[in-house]
Short mmCIF file of N, CA and C in Angstrom, two decimals:
data_model
loop_
_atom_site.label_atom_id
_atom_site.label_comp_id
_atom_site.label_asym_id
_atom_site.label_seq_id
_atom_site.Cartn_x
_atom_site.Cartn_y
_atom_site.Cartn_z
N UNK A 1 -125.17 4.58 -75.85
CA UNK A 1 -123.91 5.26 -75.68
C UNK A 1 -122.81 4.38 -76.27
N UNK A 2 -121.97 4.96 -77.13
CA UNK A 2 -120.89 4.18 -77.74
C UNK A 2 -119.67 4.18 -76.81
N UNK A 3 -119.02 3.08 -76.79
CA UNK A 3 -117.86 2.92 -75.91
C UNK A 3 -116.59 3.10 -76.74
N UNK A 4 -115.66 3.90 -76.23
CA UNK A 4 -114.40 4.14 -76.90
C UNK A 4 -113.46 2.97 -76.61
N UNK A 5 -112.79 2.47 -77.65
CA UNK A 5 -111.86 1.35 -77.47
C UNK A 5 -110.55 1.87 -76.87
N UNK A 6 -110.30 1.46 -75.64
CA UNK A 6 -109.06 1.85 -74.97
C UNK A 6 -108.24 0.60 -74.61
N UNK A 7 -108.37 -0.43 -75.41
CA UNK A 7 -107.68 -1.69 -75.13
C UNK A 7 -106.16 -1.56 -75.26
N UNK A 8 -105.69 -0.48 -75.87
CA UNK A 8 -104.25 -0.26 -76.04
C UNK A 8 -103.55 -0.03 -74.71
N UNK A 9 -104.28 0.43 -73.69
CA UNK A 9 -103.66 0.80 -72.42
C UNK A 9 -103.44 -0.42 -71.54
N UNK A 10 -102.31 -0.42 -70.82
CA UNK A 10 -102.06 -1.52 -69.89
C UNK A 10 -102.73 -1.28 -68.55
N UNK A 11 -103.29 -0.08 -68.35
CA UNK A 11 -103.92 0.26 -67.07
C UNK A 11 -105.43 0.01 -67.13
N UNK A 12 -105.91 -0.76 -66.19
CA UNK A 12 -107.31 -1.14 -66.16
C UNK A 12 -108.23 0.08 -66.03
N UNK A 13 -107.80 1.07 -65.25
CA UNK A 13 -108.65 2.24 -65.04
C UNK A 13 -108.93 2.97 -66.35
N UNK A 14 -107.98 2.98 -67.26
CA UNK A 14 -108.19 3.62 -68.56
C UNK A 14 -109.05 2.72 -69.46
N UNK A 15 -108.77 1.42 -69.46
CA UNK A 15 -109.52 0.49 -70.33
C UNK A 15 -110.99 0.43 -69.97
N UNK A 16 -111.34 0.52 -68.69
CA UNK A 16 -112.73 0.34 -68.26
C UNK A 16 -113.49 1.65 -68.09
N UNK A 17 -112.86 2.78 -68.33
CA UNK A 17 -113.52 4.07 -68.16
C UNK A 17 -114.68 4.21 -69.15
N UNK A 18 -115.81 4.68 -68.66
CA UNK A 18 -116.96 4.97 -69.51
C UNK A 18 -117.36 6.43 -69.31
N UNK A 19 -117.39 7.18 -70.39
CA UNK A 19 -117.75 8.59 -70.33
C UNK A 19 -119.24 8.71 -70.03
N UNK A 20 -119.58 9.48 -69.00
CA UNK A 20 -120.98 9.63 -68.60
C UNK A 20 -121.67 10.77 -69.35
N UNK A 21 -120.97 11.42 -70.25
CA UNK A 21 -121.59 12.45 -71.07
C UNK A 21 -121.54 13.83 -70.47
N UNK A 22 -121.65 13.98 -69.16
CA UNK A 22 -121.66 15.29 -68.52
C UNK A 22 -120.27 15.70 -68.05
N UNK A 23 -119.42 14.74 -67.96
CA UNK A 23 -118.09 15.02 -67.41
C UNK A 23 -117.23 15.78 -68.42
N UNK A 24 -116.51 16.77 -67.95
CA UNK A 24 -115.60 17.51 -68.81
C UNK A 24 -114.34 16.67 -69.02
N UNK A 25 -113.64 16.89 -70.11
CA UNK A 25 -112.47 16.07 -70.43
C UNK A 25 -111.28 16.36 -69.53
N UNK A 26 -111.11 17.59 -69.10
CA UNK A 26 -109.94 17.93 -68.29
C UNK A 26 -109.85 17.11 -67.00
N UNK A 27 -110.91 17.03 -66.19
CA UNK A 27 -110.80 16.19 -64.98
C UNK A 27 -110.57 14.72 -65.31
N UNK A 28 -111.18 14.25 -66.40
CA UNK A 28 -110.96 12.85 -66.79
C UNK A 28 -109.49 12.61 -67.09
N UNK A 29 -108.93 13.47 -67.92
CA UNK A 29 -107.53 13.29 -68.32
C UNK A 29 -106.61 13.39 -67.12
N UNK A 30 -106.86 14.36 -66.24
CA UNK A 30 -105.99 14.53 -65.07
C UNK A 30 -106.10 13.35 -64.12
N UNK A 31 -107.32 12.90 -63.87
CA UNK A 31 -107.51 11.79 -62.95
C UNK A 31 -106.89 10.50 -63.50
N UNK A 32 -107.11 10.26 -64.78
CA UNK A 32 -106.55 9.04 -65.37
C UNK A 32 -105.03 9.10 -65.44
N UNK A 33 -104.49 10.27 -65.75
CA UNK A 33 -103.04 10.42 -65.78
C UNK A 33 -102.45 10.20 -64.39
N UNK A 34 -103.09 10.77 -63.38
CA UNK A 34 -102.61 10.59 -62.01
C UNK A 34 -102.69 9.12 -61.60
N UNK A 35 -103.77 8.45 -61.98
CA UNK A 35 -103.93 7.03 -61.66
C UNK A 35 -102.85 6.20 -62.35
N UNK A 36 -102.63 6.46 -63.62
CA UNK A 36 -101.60 5.73 -64.36
C UNK A 36 -100.22 6.00 -63.78
N UNK A 37 -99.97 7.24 -63.39
CA UNK A 37 -98.67 7.59 -62.81
C UNK A 37 -98.46 6.87 -61.48
N UNK A 38 -99.50 6.80 -60.66
CA UNK A 38 -99.39 6.07 -59.38
C UNK A 38 -99.10 4.60 -59.62
N UNK A 39 -99.79 4.01 -60.61
CA UNK A 39 -99.53 2.60 -60.94
C UNK A 39 -98.10 2.41 -61.41
N UNK A 40 -97.62 3.31 -62.26
CA UNK A 40 -96.26 3.21 -62.79
C UNK A 40 -95.24 3.32 -61.66
N UNK A 41 -95.41 4.29 -60.77
CA UNK A 41 -94.47 4.48 -59.67
C UNK A 41 -94.47 3.28 -58.73
N UNK A 42 -95.62 2.67 -58.52
CA UNK A 42 -95.66 1.52 -57.62
C UNK A 42 -95.01 0.29 -58.26
N UNK A 43 -95.02 0.20 -59.60
CA UNK A 43 -94.42 -0.93 -60.30
C UNK A 43 -92.93 -0.78 -60.53
N UNK A 44 -92.42 0.44 -60.47
CA UNK A 44 -91.04 0.70 -60.87
C UNK A 44 -90.11 0.78 -59.67
N UNK A 45 -88.93 0.20 -59.81
CA UNK A 45 -87.91 0.26 -58.76
C UNK A 45 -86.92 1.36 -59.14
N UNK A 46 -86.83 2.40 -58.32
CA UNK A 46 -85.99 3.54 -58.64
C UNK A 46 -84.57 3.39 -58.12
N UNK A 47 -84.16 2.19 -57.78
CA UNK A 47 -82.83 1.97 -57.23
C UNK A 47 -81.78 2.26 -58.30
N UNK A 48 -80.89 3.18 -58.00
CA UNK A 48 -79.83 3.54 -58.93
C UNK A 48 -78.60 2.70 -58.63
N UNK A 49 -77.84 2.29 -59.64
CA UNK A 49 -76.61 1.55 -59.36
C UNK A 49 -75.58 2.46 -58.70
N UNK A 50 -74.67 1.86 -57.94
CA UNK A 50 -73.63 2.62 -57.26
C UNK A 50 -72.75 3.37 -58.24
N UNK A 51 -72.43 2.75 -59.34
CA UNK A 51 -71.69 3.39 -60.41
C UNK A 51 -71.95 2.62 -61.69
N UNK A 52 -71.59 3.20 -62.79
CA UNK A 52 -71.76 2.53 -64.07
C UNK A 52 -70.45 2.60 -64.83
N UNK A 53 -70.08 1.51 -65.46
CA UNK A 53 -68.83 1.46 -66.20
C UNK A 53 -68.95 2.17 -67.54
N UNK A 54 -67.85 2.76 -67.98
CA UNK A 54 -67.80 3.34 -69.32
C UNK A 54 -67.71 2.20 -70.33
N UNK A 55 -68.11 2.47 -71.56
CA UNK A 55 -68.10 1.46 -72.61
C UNK A 55 -66.70 0.89 -72.84
N UNK A 56 -65.68 1.76 -72.85
CA UNK A 56 -64.31 1.30 -73.06
C UNK A 56 -63.85 0.36 -71.95
N UNK A 57 -64.20 0.70 -70.70
CA UNK A 57 -63.83 -0.15 -69.57
C UNK A 57 -64.51 -1.52 -69.68
N UNK A 58 -65.77 -1.53 -70.06
CA UNK A 58 -66.48 -2.80 -70.22
C UNK A 58 -65.80 -3.67 -71.27
N UNK A 59 -65.49 -3.06 -72.42
CA UNK A 59 -64.87 -3.81 -73.52
C UNK A 59 -63.51 -4.36 -73.11
N UNK A 60 -62.70 -3.53 -72.43
CA UNK A 60 -61.37 -3.96 -72.00
C UNK A 60 -61.47 -5.12 -71.02
N UNK A 61 -62.32 -4.97 -70.02
CA UNK A 61 -62.44 -6.00 -68.99
C UNK A 61 -63.02 -7.30 -69.57
N UNK A 62 -64.00 -7.19 -70.45
CA UNK A 62 -64.58 -8.39 -71.06
C UNK A 62 -63.60 -9.08 -72.00
N UNK A 63 -62.80 -8.29 -72.75
CA UNK A 63 -61.78 -8.87 -73.63
C UNK A 63 -60.74 -9.63 -72.81
N UNK A 64 -60.33 -9.01 -71.70
CA UNK A 64 -59.36 -9.63 -70.80
C UNK A 64 -59.92 -10.94 -70.24
N UNK A 65 -61.15 -10.90 -69.78
CA UNK A 65 -61.79 -12.09 -69.21
C UNK A 65 -61.96 -13.18 -70.26
N UNK A 66 -62.30 -12.77 -71.49
CA UNK A 66 -62.48 -13.75 -72.57
C UNK A 66 -61.16 -14.41 -72.94
N UNK A 67 -60.10 -13.61 -73.06
CA UNK A 67 -58.81 -14.17 -73.48
C UNK A 67 -58.22 -15.12 -72.44
N UNK A 68 -58.42 -14.83 -71.15
CA UNK A 68 -57.89 -15.69 -70.08
C UNK A 68 -58.90 -16.71 -69.57
N UNK A 69 -60.12 -16.69 -70.13
CA UNK A 69 -61.19 -17.58 -69.68
C UNK A 69 -61.41 -17.47 -68.17
N UNK A 70 -61.44 -16.20 -67.69
CA UNK A 70 -61.66 -15.95 -66.27
C UNK A 70 -63.13 -16.13 -65.92
N UNK A 71 -63.38 -16.64 -64.74
CA UNK A 71 -64.75 -16.69 -64.24
C UNK A 71 -65.04 -15.32 -63.63
N UNK A 72 -66.06 -14.66 -64.15
CA UNK A 72 -66.41 -13.32 -63.68
C UNK A 72 -67.88 -13.28 -63.27
N UNK A 73 -68.21 -12.24 -62.51
CA UNK A 73 -69.60 -11.98 -62.14
C UNK A 73 -70.03 -10.69 -62.83
N UNK A 74 -71.14 -10.76 -63.54
CA UNK A 74 -71.68 -9.60 -64.25
C UNK A 74 -72.97 -9.19 -63.57
N UNK A 75 -73.05 -7.90 -63.23
CA UNK A 75 -74.32 -7.34 -62.75
C UNK A 75 -74.91 -6.56 -63.92
N UNK A 76 -76.14 -6.89 -64.29
CA UNK A 76 -76.76 -6.25 -65.44
C UNK A 76 -78.21 -5.88 -65.14
N UNK A 77 -78.72 -4.91 -65.91
CA UNK A 77 -80.10 -4.47 -65.73
C UNK A 77 -81.03 -5.40 -66.50
N UNK A 78 -82.01 -5.92 -65.78
CA UNK A 78 -83.01 -6.77 -66.40
C UNK A 78 -84.37 -6.21 -66.01
N UNK A 79 -85.03 -5.57 -66.96
CA UNK A 79 -86.30 -4.88 -66.73
C UNK A 79 -86.13 -3.85 -65.63
N UNK A 80 -86.68 -4.10 -64.43
CA UNK A 80 -86.67 -3.07 -63.39
C UNK A 80 -85.65 -3.32 -62.29
N UNK A 81 -84.96 -4.44 -62.34
CA UNK A 81 -84.01 -4.77 -61.27
C UNK A 81 -82.66 -5.17 -61.86
N UNK A 82 -81.64 -5.09 -61.02
CA UNK A 82 -80.32 -5.56 -61.43
C UNK A 82 -80.18 -7.02 -61.03
N UNK A 83 -79.61 -7.82 -61.93
CA UNK A 83 -79.38 -9.24 -61.66
C UNK A 83 -77.90 -9.53 -61.77
N UNK A 84 -77.45 -10.56 -61.05
CA UNK A 84 -76.05 -10.98 -61.11
C UNK A 84 -75.98 -12.39 -61.68
N UNK A 85 -74.95 -12.62 -62.49
CA UNK A 85 -74.73 -13.94 -63.06
C UNK A 85 -73.22 -14.18 -63.11
N UNK A 86 -72.80 -15.40 -62.80
CA UNK A 86 -71.38 -15.75 -62.78
C UNK A 86 -71.11 -16.80 -63.84
N UNK A 87 -69.96 -16.63 -64.53
CA UNK A 87 -69.58 -17.58 -65.57
C UNK A 87 -68.40 -17.10 -66.37
N UNK A 88 -68.32 -17.56 -67.63
CA UNK A 88 -67.19 -17.28 -68.51
C UNK A 88 -67.69 -16.63 -69.80
N UNK A 89 -66.96 -15.60 -70.27
CA UNK A 89 -67.28 -14.96 -71.55
C UNK A 89 -66.81 -15.88 -72.67
N UNK A 90 -67.74 -16.32 -73.53
CA UNK A 90 -67.37 -17.21 -74.63
C UNK A 90 -67.04 -16.45 -75.90
N UNK A 91 -67.88 -15.46 -76.25
CA UNK A 91 -67.69 -14.78 -77.52
C UNK A 91 -68.44 -13.45 -77.53
N UNK A 92 -68.18 -12.66 -78.57
CA UNK A 92 -68.87 -11.39 -78.77
C UNK A 92 -70.13 -11.64 -79.58
N UNK A 93 -71.15 -10.83 -79.34
CA UNK A 93 -72.40 -10.91 -80.09
C UNK A 93 -72.55 -9.62 -80.90
N UNK A 94 -72.14 -9.65 -82.15
CA UNK A 94 -72.30 -8.51 -83.07
C UNK A 94 -71.81 -7.18 -82.51
N UNK A 95 -70.78 -7.17 -81.73
CA UNK A 95 -70.20 -5.96 -81.12
C UNK A 95 -71.19 -5.20 -80.24
N UNK A 96 -72.33 -5.81 -79.93
CA UNK A 96 -73.31 -5.14 -79.07
C UNK A 96 -73.48 -5.86 -77.75
N UNK A 97 -72.86 -7.03 -77.63
CA UNK A 97 -73.01 -7.78 -76.40
C UNK A 97 -72.08 -8.97 -76.37
N UNK A 98 -72.32 -9.85 -75.40
CA UNK A 98 -71.48 -11.03 -75.24
C UNK A 98 -72.35 -12.28 -75.14
N UNK A 99 -71.72 -13.41 -75.41
CA UNK A 99 -72.34 -14.71 -75.15
C UNK A 99 -71.62 -15.25 -73.93
N UNK A 100 -72.38 -15.54 -72.91
CA UNK A 100 -71.86 -15.84 -71.58
C UNK A 100 -72.27 -17.26 -71.19
N UNK A 101 -71.30 -18.06 -70.72
CA UNK A 101 -71.62 -19.40 -70.24
C UNK A 101 -71.69 -19.35 -68.72
N UNK A 102 -72.90 -19.57 -68.19
CA UNK A 102 -73.11 -19.49 -66.75
C UNK A 102 -72.57 -20.73 -66.05
N UNK A 103 -72.45 -20.63 -64.73
CA UNK A 103 -71.93 -21.74 -63.93
C UNK A 103 -72.76 -23.00 -64.08
N UNK A 104 -74.05 -22.85 -64.31
CA UNK A 104 -74.92 -24.03 -64.43
C UNK A 104 -74.85 -24.67 -65.83
N UNK A 105 -74.00 -24.11 -66.72
CA UNK A 105 -73.82 -24.68 -68.05
C UNK A 105 -74.71 -24.08 -69.12
N UNK A 106 -75.67 -23.25 -68.74
CA UNK A 106 -76.55 -22.59 -69.71
C UNK A 106 -75.85 -21.38 -70.31
N UNK A 107 -76.29 -20.98 -71.49
CA UNK A 107 -75.73 -19.83 -72.18
C UNK A 107 -76.70 -18.67 -72.10
N UNK A 108 -76.13 -17.45 -72.07
CA UNK A 108 -76.95 -16.25 -71.99
C UNK A 108 -76.31 -15.15 -72.82
N UNK A 109 -77.13 -14.42 -73.56
CA UNK A 109 -76.65 -13.24 -74.28
C UNK A 109 -76.93 -12.02 -73.42
N UNK A 110 -75.91 -11.18 -73.26
CA UNK A 110 -76.06 -9.97 -72.44
C UNK A 110 -75.60 -8.78 -73.28
N UNK A 111 -76.46 -7.78 -73.44
CA UNK A 111 -76.11 -6.57 -74.17
C UNK A 111 -75.15 -5.72 -73.34
N UNK A 112 -74.17 -5.12 -74.01
CA UNK A 112 -73.17 -4.31 -73.31
C UNK A 112 -73.79 -3.13 -72.57
N UNK A 113 -74.80 -2.51 -73.16
CA UNK A 113 -75.38 -1.33 -72.52
C UNK A 113 -76.12 -1.66 -71.23
N UNK A 114 -76.50 -2.93 -71.05
CA UNK A 114 -77.20 -3.33 -69.82
C UNK A 114 -76.25 -3.70 -68.68
N UNK A 115 -74.95 -3.88 -69.00
CA UNK A 115 -73.98 -4.26 -67.97
C UNK A 115 -73.70 -3.07 -67.07
N UNK A 116 -73.84 -3.29 -65.76
CA UNK A 116 -73.63 -2.24 -64.77
C UNK A 116 -72.28 -2.42 -64.08
N UNK A 117 -71.92 -3.67 -63.77
CA UNK A 117 -70.72 -3.93 -62.98
C UNK A 117 -70.11 -5.27 -63.36
N UNK A 118 -68.77 -5.33 -63.37
CA UNK A 118 -68.04 -6.56 -63.62
C UNK A 118 -67.10 -6.81 -62.46
N UNK A 119 -67.07 -8.03 -61.94
CA UNK A 119 -66.14 -8.36 -60.86
C UNK A 119 -65.53 -9.73 -61.12
N UNK A 120 -64.32 -9.89 -60.61
CA UNK A 120 -63.66 -11.19 -60.63
C UNK A 120 -62.92 -11.35 -59.31
N UNK A 121 -62.07 -12.37 -59.21
CA UNK A 121 -61.42 -12.63 -57.94
C UNK A 121 -60.13 -11.86 -57.73
N UNK A 122 -59.46 -11.38 -58.83
CA UNK A 122 -58.18 -10.73 -58.59
C UNK A 122 -57.79 -9.59 -59.51
N UNK A 123 -58.30 -9.52 -60.74
CA UNK A 123 -57.78 -8.57 -61.71
C UNK A 123 -58.54 -7.25 -61.81
N UNK A 124 -59.85 -7.26 -61.71
CA UNK A 124 -60.65 -6.09 -62.06
C UNK A 124 -60.55 -4.95 -61.06
N UNK A 125 -60.47 -5.23 -59.77
CA UNK A 125 -60.38 -4.15 -58.78
C UNK A 125 -59.15 -3.27 -58.99
N UNK A 126 -57.94 -3.84 -59.16
CA UNK A 126 -56.78 -2.98 -59.43
C UNK A 126 -56.93 -2.18 -60.73
N UNK A 127 -57.56 -2.79 -61.75
CA UNK A 127 -57.76 -2.09 -63.02
C UNK A 127 -58.66 -0.87 -62.83
N UNK A 128 -59.73 -1.02 -62.08
CA UNK A 128 -60.67 0.08 -61.87
C UNK A 128 -60.10 1.17 -60.98
N UNK A 129 -59.12 0.84 -60.14
CA UNK A 129 -58.53 1.84 -59.24
C UNK A 129 -57.41 2.63 -59.89
N UNK A 130 -57.04 2.32 -61.13
CA UNK A 130 -55.97 3.06 -61.81
C UNK A 130 -56.34 4.50 -62.01
#
């Protein structure tokens, strides 16, 4: 019996499946799809952010923080969870993101589309409430 190469799949149940010859394809496909879906749902965090900033608001707030060298906290999406980082905006990265200097002195590039929330100690709350 020849084995079909399913090494492309990240799910073990699909990679190790061996067709017994008598099984119809429909139950195989449905069972494997259901198994993969269960694995995906168990791995994924469906937590939605409270709100998301518009692109213009992000650019305005980041420009303001960069020009005044304000220490800000950025909440951004990293894979399946939101992460927070505090520091100073140093520069723009090709108009698609920023170069951020964290409190520990390390640098990080953050894409604008991944930014969920920006906070500081005094300026951003009044701006967002306008």
